[in-house]
Coordinates of C-alpha atoms in Angstrom, one line a residue:
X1 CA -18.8 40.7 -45.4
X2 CA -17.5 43.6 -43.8
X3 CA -16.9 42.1 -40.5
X4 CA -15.1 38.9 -42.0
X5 CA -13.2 41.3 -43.4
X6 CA -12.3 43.2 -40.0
X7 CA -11.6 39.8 -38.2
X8 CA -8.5 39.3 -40.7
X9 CA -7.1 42.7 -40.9
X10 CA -7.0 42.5 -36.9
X11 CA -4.8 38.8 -37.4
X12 CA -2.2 41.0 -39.6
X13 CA -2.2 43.4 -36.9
X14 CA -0.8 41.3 -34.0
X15 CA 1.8 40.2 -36.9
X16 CA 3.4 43.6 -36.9
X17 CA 1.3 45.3 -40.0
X18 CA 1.2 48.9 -39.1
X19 CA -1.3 49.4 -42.1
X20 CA -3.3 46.1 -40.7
X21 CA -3.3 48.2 -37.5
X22 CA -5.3 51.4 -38.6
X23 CA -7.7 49.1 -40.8
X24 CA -8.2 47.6 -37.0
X25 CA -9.0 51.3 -35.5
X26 CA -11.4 52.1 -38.7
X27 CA -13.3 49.3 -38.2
X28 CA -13.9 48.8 -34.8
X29 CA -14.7 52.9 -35.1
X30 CA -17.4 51.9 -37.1
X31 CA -18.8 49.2 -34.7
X32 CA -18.4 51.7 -32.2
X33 CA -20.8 53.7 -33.5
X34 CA -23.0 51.4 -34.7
X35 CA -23.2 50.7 -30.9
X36 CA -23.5 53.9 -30.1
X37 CA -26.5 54.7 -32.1
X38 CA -28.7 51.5 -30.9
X39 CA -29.3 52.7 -27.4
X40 CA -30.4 55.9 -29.0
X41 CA -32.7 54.4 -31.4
X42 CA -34.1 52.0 -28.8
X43 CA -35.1 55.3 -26.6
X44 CA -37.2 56.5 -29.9
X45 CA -38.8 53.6 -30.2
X46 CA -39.9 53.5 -26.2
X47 CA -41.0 57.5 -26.9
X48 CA -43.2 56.3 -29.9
X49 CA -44.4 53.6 -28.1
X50 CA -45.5 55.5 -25.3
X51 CA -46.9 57.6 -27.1
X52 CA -49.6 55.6 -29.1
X53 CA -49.7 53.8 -26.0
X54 CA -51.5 57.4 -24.5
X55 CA -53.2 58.0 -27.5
X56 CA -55.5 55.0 -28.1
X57 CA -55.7 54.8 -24.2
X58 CA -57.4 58.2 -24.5
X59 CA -59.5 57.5 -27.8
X60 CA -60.6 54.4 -25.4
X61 CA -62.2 56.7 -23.2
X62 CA -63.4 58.9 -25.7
X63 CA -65.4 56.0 -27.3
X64 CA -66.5 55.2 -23.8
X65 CA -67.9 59.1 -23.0
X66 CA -69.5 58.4 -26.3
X67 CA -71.2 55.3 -25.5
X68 CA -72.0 56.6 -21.8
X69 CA -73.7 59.4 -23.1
X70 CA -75.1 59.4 -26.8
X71 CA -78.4 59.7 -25.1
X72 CA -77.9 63.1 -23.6
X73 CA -75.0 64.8 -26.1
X74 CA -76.9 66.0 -29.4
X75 CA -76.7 63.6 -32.8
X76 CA -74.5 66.4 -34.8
X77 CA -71.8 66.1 -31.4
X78 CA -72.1 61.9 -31.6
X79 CA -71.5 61.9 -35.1
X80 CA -68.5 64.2 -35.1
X81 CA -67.1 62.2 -32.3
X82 CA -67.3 58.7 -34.1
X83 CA -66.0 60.2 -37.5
X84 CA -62.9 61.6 -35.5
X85 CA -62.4 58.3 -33.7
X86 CA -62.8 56.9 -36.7
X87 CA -59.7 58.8 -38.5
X88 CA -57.3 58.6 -34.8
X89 CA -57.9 54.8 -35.2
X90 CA -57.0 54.5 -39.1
X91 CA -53.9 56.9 -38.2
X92 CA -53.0 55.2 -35.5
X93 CA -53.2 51.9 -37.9
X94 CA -50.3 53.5 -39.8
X95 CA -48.4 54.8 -37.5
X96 CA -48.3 51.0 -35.8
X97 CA -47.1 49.7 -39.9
X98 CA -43.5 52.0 -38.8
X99 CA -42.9 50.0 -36.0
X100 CA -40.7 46.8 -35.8
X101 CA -42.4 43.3 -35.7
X102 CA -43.6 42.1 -32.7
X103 CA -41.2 39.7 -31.3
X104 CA -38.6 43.0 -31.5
X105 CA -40.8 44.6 -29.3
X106 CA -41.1 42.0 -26.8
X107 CA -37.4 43.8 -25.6
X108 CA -38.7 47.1 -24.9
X109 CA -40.7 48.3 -21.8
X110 CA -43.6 49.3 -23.1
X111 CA -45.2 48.2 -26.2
X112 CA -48.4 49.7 -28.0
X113 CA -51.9 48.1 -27.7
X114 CA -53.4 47.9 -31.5
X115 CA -55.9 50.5 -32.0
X116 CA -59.6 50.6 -30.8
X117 CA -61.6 48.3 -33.0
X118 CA -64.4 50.1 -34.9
X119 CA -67.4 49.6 -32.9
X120 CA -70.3 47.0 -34.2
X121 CA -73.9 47.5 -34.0
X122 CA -75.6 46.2 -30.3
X123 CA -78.0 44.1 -30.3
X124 CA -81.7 46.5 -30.5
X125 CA -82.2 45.8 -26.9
X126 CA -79.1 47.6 -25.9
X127 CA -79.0 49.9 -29.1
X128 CA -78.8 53.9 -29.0
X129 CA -82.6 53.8 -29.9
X130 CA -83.7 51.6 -27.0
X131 CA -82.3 53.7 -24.4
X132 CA -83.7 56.7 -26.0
X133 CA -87.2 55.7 -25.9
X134 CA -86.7 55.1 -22.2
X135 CA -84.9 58.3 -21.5
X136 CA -87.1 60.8 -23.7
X137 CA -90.9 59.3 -23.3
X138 CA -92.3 63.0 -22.6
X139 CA -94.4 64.1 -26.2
X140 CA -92.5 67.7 -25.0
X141 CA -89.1 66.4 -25.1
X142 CA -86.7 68.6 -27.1
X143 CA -84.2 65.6 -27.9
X144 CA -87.0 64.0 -30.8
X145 CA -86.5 67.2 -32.1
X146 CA -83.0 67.0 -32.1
X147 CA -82.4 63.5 -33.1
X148 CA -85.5 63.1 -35.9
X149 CA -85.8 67.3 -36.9
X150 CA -89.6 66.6 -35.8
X151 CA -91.6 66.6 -32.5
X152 CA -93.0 63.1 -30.5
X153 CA -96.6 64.0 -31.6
X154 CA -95.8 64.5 -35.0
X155 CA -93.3 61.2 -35.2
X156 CA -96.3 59.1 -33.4
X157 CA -98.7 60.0 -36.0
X158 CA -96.8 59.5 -38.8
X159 CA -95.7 56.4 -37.2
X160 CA -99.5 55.6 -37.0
X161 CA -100.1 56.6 -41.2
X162 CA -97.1 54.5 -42.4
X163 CA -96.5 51.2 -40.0
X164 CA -99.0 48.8 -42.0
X165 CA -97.4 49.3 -44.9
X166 CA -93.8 49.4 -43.2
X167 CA -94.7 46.5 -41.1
X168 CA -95.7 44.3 -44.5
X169 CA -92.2 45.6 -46.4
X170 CA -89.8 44.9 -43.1
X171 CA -91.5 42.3 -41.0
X172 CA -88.3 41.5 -39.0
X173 CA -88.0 45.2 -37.6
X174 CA -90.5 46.6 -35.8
X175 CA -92.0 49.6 -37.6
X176 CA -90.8 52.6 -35.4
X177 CA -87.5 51.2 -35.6
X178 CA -87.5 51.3 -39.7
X179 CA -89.2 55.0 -39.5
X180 CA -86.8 56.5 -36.8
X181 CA -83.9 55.0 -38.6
X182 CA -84.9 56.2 -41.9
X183 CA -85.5 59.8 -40.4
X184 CA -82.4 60.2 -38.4
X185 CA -80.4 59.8 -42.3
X186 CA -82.3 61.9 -43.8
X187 CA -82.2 64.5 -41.0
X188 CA -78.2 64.3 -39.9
X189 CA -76.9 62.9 -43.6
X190 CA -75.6 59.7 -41.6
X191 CA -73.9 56.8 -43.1
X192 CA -75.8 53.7 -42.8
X193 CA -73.1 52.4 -40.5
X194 CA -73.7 55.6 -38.5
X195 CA -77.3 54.3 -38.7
X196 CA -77.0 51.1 -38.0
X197 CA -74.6 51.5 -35.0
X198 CA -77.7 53.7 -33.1
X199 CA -80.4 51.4 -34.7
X200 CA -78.9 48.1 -33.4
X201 CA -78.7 47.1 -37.6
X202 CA -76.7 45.7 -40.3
X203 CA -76.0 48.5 -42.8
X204 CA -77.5 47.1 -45.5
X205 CA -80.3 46.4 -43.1
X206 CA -79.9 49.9 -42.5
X207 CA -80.5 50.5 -46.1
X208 CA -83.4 49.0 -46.7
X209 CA -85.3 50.1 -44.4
X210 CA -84.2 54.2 -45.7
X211 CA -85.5 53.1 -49.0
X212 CA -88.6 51.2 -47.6
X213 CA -89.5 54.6 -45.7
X214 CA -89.3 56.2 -48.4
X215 CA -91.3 54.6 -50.9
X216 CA -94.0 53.7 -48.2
X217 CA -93.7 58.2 -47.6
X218 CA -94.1 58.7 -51.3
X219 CA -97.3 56.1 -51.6
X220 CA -99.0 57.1 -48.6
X221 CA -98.6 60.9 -48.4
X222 CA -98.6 61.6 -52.1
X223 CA -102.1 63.5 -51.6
X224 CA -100.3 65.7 -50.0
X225 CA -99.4 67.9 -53.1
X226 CA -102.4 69.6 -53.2
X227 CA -102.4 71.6 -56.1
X228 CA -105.6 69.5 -57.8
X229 CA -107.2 69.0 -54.1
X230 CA -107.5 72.5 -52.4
X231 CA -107.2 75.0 -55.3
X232 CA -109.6 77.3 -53.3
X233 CA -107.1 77.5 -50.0
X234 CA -104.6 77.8 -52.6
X235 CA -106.5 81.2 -54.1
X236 CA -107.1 82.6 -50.9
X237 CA -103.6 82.4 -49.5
X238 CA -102.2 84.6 -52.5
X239 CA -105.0 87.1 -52.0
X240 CA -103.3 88.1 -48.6
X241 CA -100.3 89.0 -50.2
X242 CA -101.9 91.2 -53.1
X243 CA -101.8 88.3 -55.7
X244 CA -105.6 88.0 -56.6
X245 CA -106.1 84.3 -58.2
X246 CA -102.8 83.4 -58.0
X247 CA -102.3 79.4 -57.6
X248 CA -98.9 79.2 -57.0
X249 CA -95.2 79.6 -57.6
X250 CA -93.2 77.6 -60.0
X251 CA -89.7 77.5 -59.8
X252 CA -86.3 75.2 -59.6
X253 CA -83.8 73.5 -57.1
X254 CA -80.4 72.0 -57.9
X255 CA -79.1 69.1 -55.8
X256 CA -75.6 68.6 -56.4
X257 CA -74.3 65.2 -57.7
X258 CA -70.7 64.1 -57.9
X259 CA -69.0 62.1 -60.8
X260 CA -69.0 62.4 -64.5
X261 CA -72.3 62.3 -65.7
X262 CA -73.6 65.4 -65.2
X263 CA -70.5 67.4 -65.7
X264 CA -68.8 69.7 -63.1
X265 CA -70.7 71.0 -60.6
X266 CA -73.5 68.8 -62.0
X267 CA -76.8 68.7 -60.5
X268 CA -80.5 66.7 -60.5
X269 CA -83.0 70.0 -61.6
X270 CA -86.5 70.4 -59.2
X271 CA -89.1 72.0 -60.8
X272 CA -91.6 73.0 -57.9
X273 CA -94.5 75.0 -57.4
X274 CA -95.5 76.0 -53.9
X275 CA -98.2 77.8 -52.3
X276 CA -97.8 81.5 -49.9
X277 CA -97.4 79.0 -46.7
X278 CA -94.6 77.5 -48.3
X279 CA -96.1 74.1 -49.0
X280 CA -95.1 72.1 -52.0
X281 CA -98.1 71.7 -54.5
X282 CA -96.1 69.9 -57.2
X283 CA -92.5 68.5 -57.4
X284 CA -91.1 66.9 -60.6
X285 CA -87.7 65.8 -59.8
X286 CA -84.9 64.3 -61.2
X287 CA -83.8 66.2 -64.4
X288 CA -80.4 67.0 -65.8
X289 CA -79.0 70.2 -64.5
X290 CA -78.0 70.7 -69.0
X291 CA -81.6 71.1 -69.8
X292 CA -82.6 74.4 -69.7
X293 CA -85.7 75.1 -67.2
X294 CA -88.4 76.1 -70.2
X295 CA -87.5 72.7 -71.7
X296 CA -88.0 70.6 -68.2
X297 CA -91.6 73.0 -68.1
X298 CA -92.5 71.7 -71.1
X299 CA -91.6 68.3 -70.8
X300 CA -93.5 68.2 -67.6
X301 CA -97.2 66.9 -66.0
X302 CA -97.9 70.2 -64.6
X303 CA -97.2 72.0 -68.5
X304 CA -100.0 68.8 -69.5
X305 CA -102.2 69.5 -66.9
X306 CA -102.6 72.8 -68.1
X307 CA -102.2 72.8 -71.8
X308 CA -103.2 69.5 -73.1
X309 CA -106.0 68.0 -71.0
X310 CA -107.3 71.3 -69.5
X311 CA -107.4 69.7 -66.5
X312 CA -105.5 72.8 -64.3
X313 CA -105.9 75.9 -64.2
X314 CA -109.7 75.6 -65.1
X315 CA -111.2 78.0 -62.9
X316 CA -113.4 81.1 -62.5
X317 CA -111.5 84.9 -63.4
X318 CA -111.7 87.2 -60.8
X319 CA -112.7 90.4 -61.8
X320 CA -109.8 93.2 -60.9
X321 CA -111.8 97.0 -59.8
X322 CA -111.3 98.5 -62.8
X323 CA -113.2 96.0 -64.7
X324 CA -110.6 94.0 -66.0
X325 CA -110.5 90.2 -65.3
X326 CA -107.6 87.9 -64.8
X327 CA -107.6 83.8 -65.3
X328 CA -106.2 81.4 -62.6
X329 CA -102.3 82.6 -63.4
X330 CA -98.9 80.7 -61.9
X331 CA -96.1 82.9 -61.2
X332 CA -92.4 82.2 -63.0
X333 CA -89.2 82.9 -63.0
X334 CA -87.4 84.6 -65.6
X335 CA -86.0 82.1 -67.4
X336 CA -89.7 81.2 -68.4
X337 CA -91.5 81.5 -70.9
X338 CA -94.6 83.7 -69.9
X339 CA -97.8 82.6 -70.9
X340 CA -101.7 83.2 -70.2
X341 CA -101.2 80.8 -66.9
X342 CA -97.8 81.8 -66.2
X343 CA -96.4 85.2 -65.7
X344 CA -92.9 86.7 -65.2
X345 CA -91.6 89.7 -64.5
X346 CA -90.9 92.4 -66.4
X347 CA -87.3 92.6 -68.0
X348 CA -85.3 95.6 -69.4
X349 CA -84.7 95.0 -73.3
X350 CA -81.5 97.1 -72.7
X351 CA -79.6 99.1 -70.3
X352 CA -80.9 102.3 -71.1
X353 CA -84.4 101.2 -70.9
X354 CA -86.6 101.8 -67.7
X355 CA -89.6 99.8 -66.0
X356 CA -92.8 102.1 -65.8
X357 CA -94.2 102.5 -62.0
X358 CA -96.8 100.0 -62.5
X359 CA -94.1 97.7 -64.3
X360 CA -91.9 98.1 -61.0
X361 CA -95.3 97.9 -58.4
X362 CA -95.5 94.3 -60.4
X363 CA -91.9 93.1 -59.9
X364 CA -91.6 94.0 -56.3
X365 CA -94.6 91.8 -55.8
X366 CA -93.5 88.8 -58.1
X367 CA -90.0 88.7 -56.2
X368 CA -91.4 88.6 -52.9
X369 CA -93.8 85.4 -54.7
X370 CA -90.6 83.7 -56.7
X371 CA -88.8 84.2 -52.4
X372 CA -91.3 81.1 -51.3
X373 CA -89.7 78.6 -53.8
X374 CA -86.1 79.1 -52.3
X375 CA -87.4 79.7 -48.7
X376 CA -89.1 76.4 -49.4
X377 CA -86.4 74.9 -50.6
X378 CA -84.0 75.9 -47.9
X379 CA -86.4 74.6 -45.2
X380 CA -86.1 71.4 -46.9
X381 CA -82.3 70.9 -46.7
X382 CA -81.6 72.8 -43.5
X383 CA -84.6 69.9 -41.9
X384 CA -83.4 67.1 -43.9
X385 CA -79.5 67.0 -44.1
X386 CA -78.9 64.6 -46.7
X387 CA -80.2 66.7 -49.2
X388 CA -77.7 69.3 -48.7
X389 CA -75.1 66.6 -49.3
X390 CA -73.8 66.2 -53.3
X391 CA -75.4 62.7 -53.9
X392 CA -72.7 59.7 -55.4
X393 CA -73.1 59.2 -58.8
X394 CA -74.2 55.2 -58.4
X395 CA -77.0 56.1 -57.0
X396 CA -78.5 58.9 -59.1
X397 CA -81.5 56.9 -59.8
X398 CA -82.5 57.2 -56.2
X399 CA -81.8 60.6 -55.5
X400 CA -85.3 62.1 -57.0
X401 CA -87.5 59.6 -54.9
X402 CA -85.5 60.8 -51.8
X403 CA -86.1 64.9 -52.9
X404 CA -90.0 63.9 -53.5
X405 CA -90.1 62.3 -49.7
X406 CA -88.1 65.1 -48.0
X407 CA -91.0 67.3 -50.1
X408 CA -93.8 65.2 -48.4
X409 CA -92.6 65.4 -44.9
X410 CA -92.2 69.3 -45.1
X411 CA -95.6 69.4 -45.6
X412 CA -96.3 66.5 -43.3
X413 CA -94.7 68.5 -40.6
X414 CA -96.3 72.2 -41.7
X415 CA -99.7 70.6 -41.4
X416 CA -98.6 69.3 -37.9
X417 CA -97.7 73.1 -36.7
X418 CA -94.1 71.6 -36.3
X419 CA -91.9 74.9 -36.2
X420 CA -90.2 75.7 -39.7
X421 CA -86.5 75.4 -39.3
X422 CA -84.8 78.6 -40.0
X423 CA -84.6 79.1 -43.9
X424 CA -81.0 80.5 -43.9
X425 CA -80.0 76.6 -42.0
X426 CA -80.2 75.1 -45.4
X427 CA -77.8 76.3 -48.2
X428 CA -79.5 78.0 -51.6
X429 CA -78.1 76.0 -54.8
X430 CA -80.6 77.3 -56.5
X431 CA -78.5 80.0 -58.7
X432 CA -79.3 82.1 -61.7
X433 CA -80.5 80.7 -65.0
X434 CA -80.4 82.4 -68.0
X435 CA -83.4 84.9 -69.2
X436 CA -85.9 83.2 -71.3
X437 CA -85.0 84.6 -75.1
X438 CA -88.4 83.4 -76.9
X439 CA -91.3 85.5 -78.2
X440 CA -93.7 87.1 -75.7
X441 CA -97.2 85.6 -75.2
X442 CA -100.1 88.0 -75.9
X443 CA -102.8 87.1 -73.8
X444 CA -100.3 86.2 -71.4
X445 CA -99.0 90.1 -71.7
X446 CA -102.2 91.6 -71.4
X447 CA -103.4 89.5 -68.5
X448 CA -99.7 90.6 -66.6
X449 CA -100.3 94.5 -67.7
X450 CA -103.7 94.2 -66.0
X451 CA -102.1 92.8 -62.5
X452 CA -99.5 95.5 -62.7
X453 CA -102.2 98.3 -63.0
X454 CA -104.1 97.0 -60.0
X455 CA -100.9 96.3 -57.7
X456 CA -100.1 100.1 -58.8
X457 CA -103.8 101.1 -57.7
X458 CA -103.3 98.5 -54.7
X459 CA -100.0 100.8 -53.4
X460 CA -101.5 103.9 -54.0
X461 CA -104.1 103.0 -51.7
X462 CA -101.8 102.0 -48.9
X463 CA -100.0 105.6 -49.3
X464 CA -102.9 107.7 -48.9
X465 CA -104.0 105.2 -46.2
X466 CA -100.4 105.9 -43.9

């Protein structure tokens, strides 16, 4: 419209209208700089398109370094590389939505090729996991280590326990393929495409076979919670570390979970009781992080074992050197309710109270014990990563059976001589929950005033000793 309206104004013009005249010099003005600005626009677009042009050329070659050498670089370096591929591909996706259609770039000198493609799982023959059994046959080979958080020996064994079952549940895949790609989740907290892309697998093959693992885990190396099975190991281990008859240490774990249900900063509650190497004797997982610990104790098989069939706990007293004897006894936590199997530690009933000698002797022992259920605990999510990550909401119901198979192959791997990773690797989420406000249990009392007076009689010892 505004160019018909230029073309007329001109006419009048020629006709002698002075004011035609400077309507003539406005409007060609305008075109002037209309003109003026395309040249400048049309370098911008060039620079942009140069640009990406450089930048997916040089994600290219990233993704080709990756592929080149996923066998030799670590699995925490591959998976940072294809999760920053990843986003420069989806960004350079939006950047390419700001540029004109295609046909106005067919004009320009250099035009942008579309993004890398996300990459799609090989076939298993030419998959990350092929190569790798190639490249890294030695049993001494650090890299099983690094890509599985356990040694050749220990993977071959447990490959030896579990394929039957494995082999029955996924007979399309052969078994060490469904372990190792069930262990490298649970030890880098990999997607399943992450998975599936080193695996040579769908992801919801993928999947399956994590869940398969760790079902087959749970039903073949359940016996190895051995609280009912090796009570007298058990006995002696605590006797070491000045705890006569001591059968373990009970205490709880969160593992975070995001969404709704379980509020903000919500969590699935462990209650677990472990022995002085660390091992796990009894894991009851899965509670809500609003129930209070003495309410998932007595809602628990372990509180049953012990106070309803008798089953637990069941043994002979040991007899302390000044006479007194003291049952089979669990160590707890504060926010416990102590009992004649379960003792906690002594606790000020105000601020100007003070804790006897043989009241302190006894907590300075108890919170070195209550140290193995968060060392343990730590172990387990610094070996298996994808208990350290908060779990999605959706799949809640899962999350327990995964904590009770990371359990199992901690002690798998202990009873292997597999080195422990470092306990300060895994993040504590265990916290501080709230002191136990019930009545006191006599016997139970009496039984913890008796330990304190031989740990006092135990110190003394040592001093005139040194």
């Amino acid at each position: 419209m505004y160019g018909g309206g230029g073309g007329g104004g001109g006419g009048g013009g020629r006709g002698g209208g002075g004011g035609g005249g400077n309507g003539v010099i406005n409007i060609s003005s305008g075109k002037r700089k209309t003109r003026e600005a395309q040249p400048e626009e049309c370098r911008s677009r060039n620079q942009l398109a140069q640009l990406l042009s450089a930048l997916t050329s040089t994600t290219s070659s990233v993704y080709s370094f990756l592929l080149q050498n996923d066998v030799v670089l670590l699995p925490s370096q591959t998976l940072t590389l294809e999760s920053q591929i990843s986003s420069v591909s989806l960004s350079l996706s939006a950047l390419l939505s700001f540029l004109p259609n295609p046909k106005s770039l067919q004009s320009q000198s250099v035009a942008p090729p579309p993004p890398p493609p996300p990459p799609i799982p090989p076939r298993p023959s030419q998959c990350w996991f092929h190569r790798f059994l190639s490249d890294a046959s030695s049993d001494y080979d650090s890299r099983w280590v690094d890509a599985f958080h356990m040694s050749k020996p220990s993977f071959t064994l447990l490959l030896r326990l579990l394929s039957p079952s494995l082999q029955a549940s996924m007979p399309t895949l052969p078994p060490n393929y469904t372990l190792a790609a069930a262990l490298f989740r649970l030890a880098h907290g990999a997607s399943y495409k992450s998975v599936g892309r080193r695996f040579g697998l769908d992801p919801a093959v993928a999947c399956r076979a994590f869940y398969v693992v760790c079902k087959v885990v749970n039903d073949k190396l359940g016996h190895m919670f051995e609280f009912r099975s090796d009570i007298g190991r058990i006995v002696v281990g605590f006797g070491w570390i000045s705890l006569p008859n001591c059968c373990g240490v009970l205490g709880y774990g969160r593992f975070g979970v995001d969404g709704e249900l379980l509020g903000k900063d919500g969590a699935l509650m462990v209650q677990a009781l472990v022995d002085s190497e660390g091992r796990f004797l009894d894991v009851s997982a899965g509670w809500s992080s609003k129930l209070k610990p003495d309410t998932i104790l007595h809602q628990s098989a372990l509180f049953c074992g012990v106070e309803e069939s008798r089953e637990l706990l069941n043994g002979p007293s040991f007899k302390l050197s000044d006479g007194n004897s003291i049952p089979q006894y669990l160590l707890g936590d504060s926010c416990l309710p102590l009992l004649p199997w379960l003792l906690t530690p002594y606790v000020r009933s105000s601020e100007e109270d003070s804790l006897s000698s043989s009241e302190q002797a006894f907590n300075f022992v108890h919170g070195r014990g209550m140290g193995l259920v968060s060392t343990a605990f730590c172990r387990v999510r610094a070996r298996w990563q994808l208990l350290a990550k908060r779990w999605k909401e959706e799949c809640i119901e899962f999350f327990p059976f995964v904590i009770v198979t990371g359990c199992l192959l901690h002690n798998f791997l202990i009873k292997c001589s597999d080195p422990l990773p470092y306990e300060n690797a895994g993040s504590s989420e265990e916290g501080e929950f709230p002191i136990y406000q019930g009545e006191m249990n006599e016997s139970g009392q009496r039984t913890r005033d008796a330990l304190a007076s031989h740990l006092t009689r135990v110190s003394l010892r040592y001093l005139n000793r040194a």
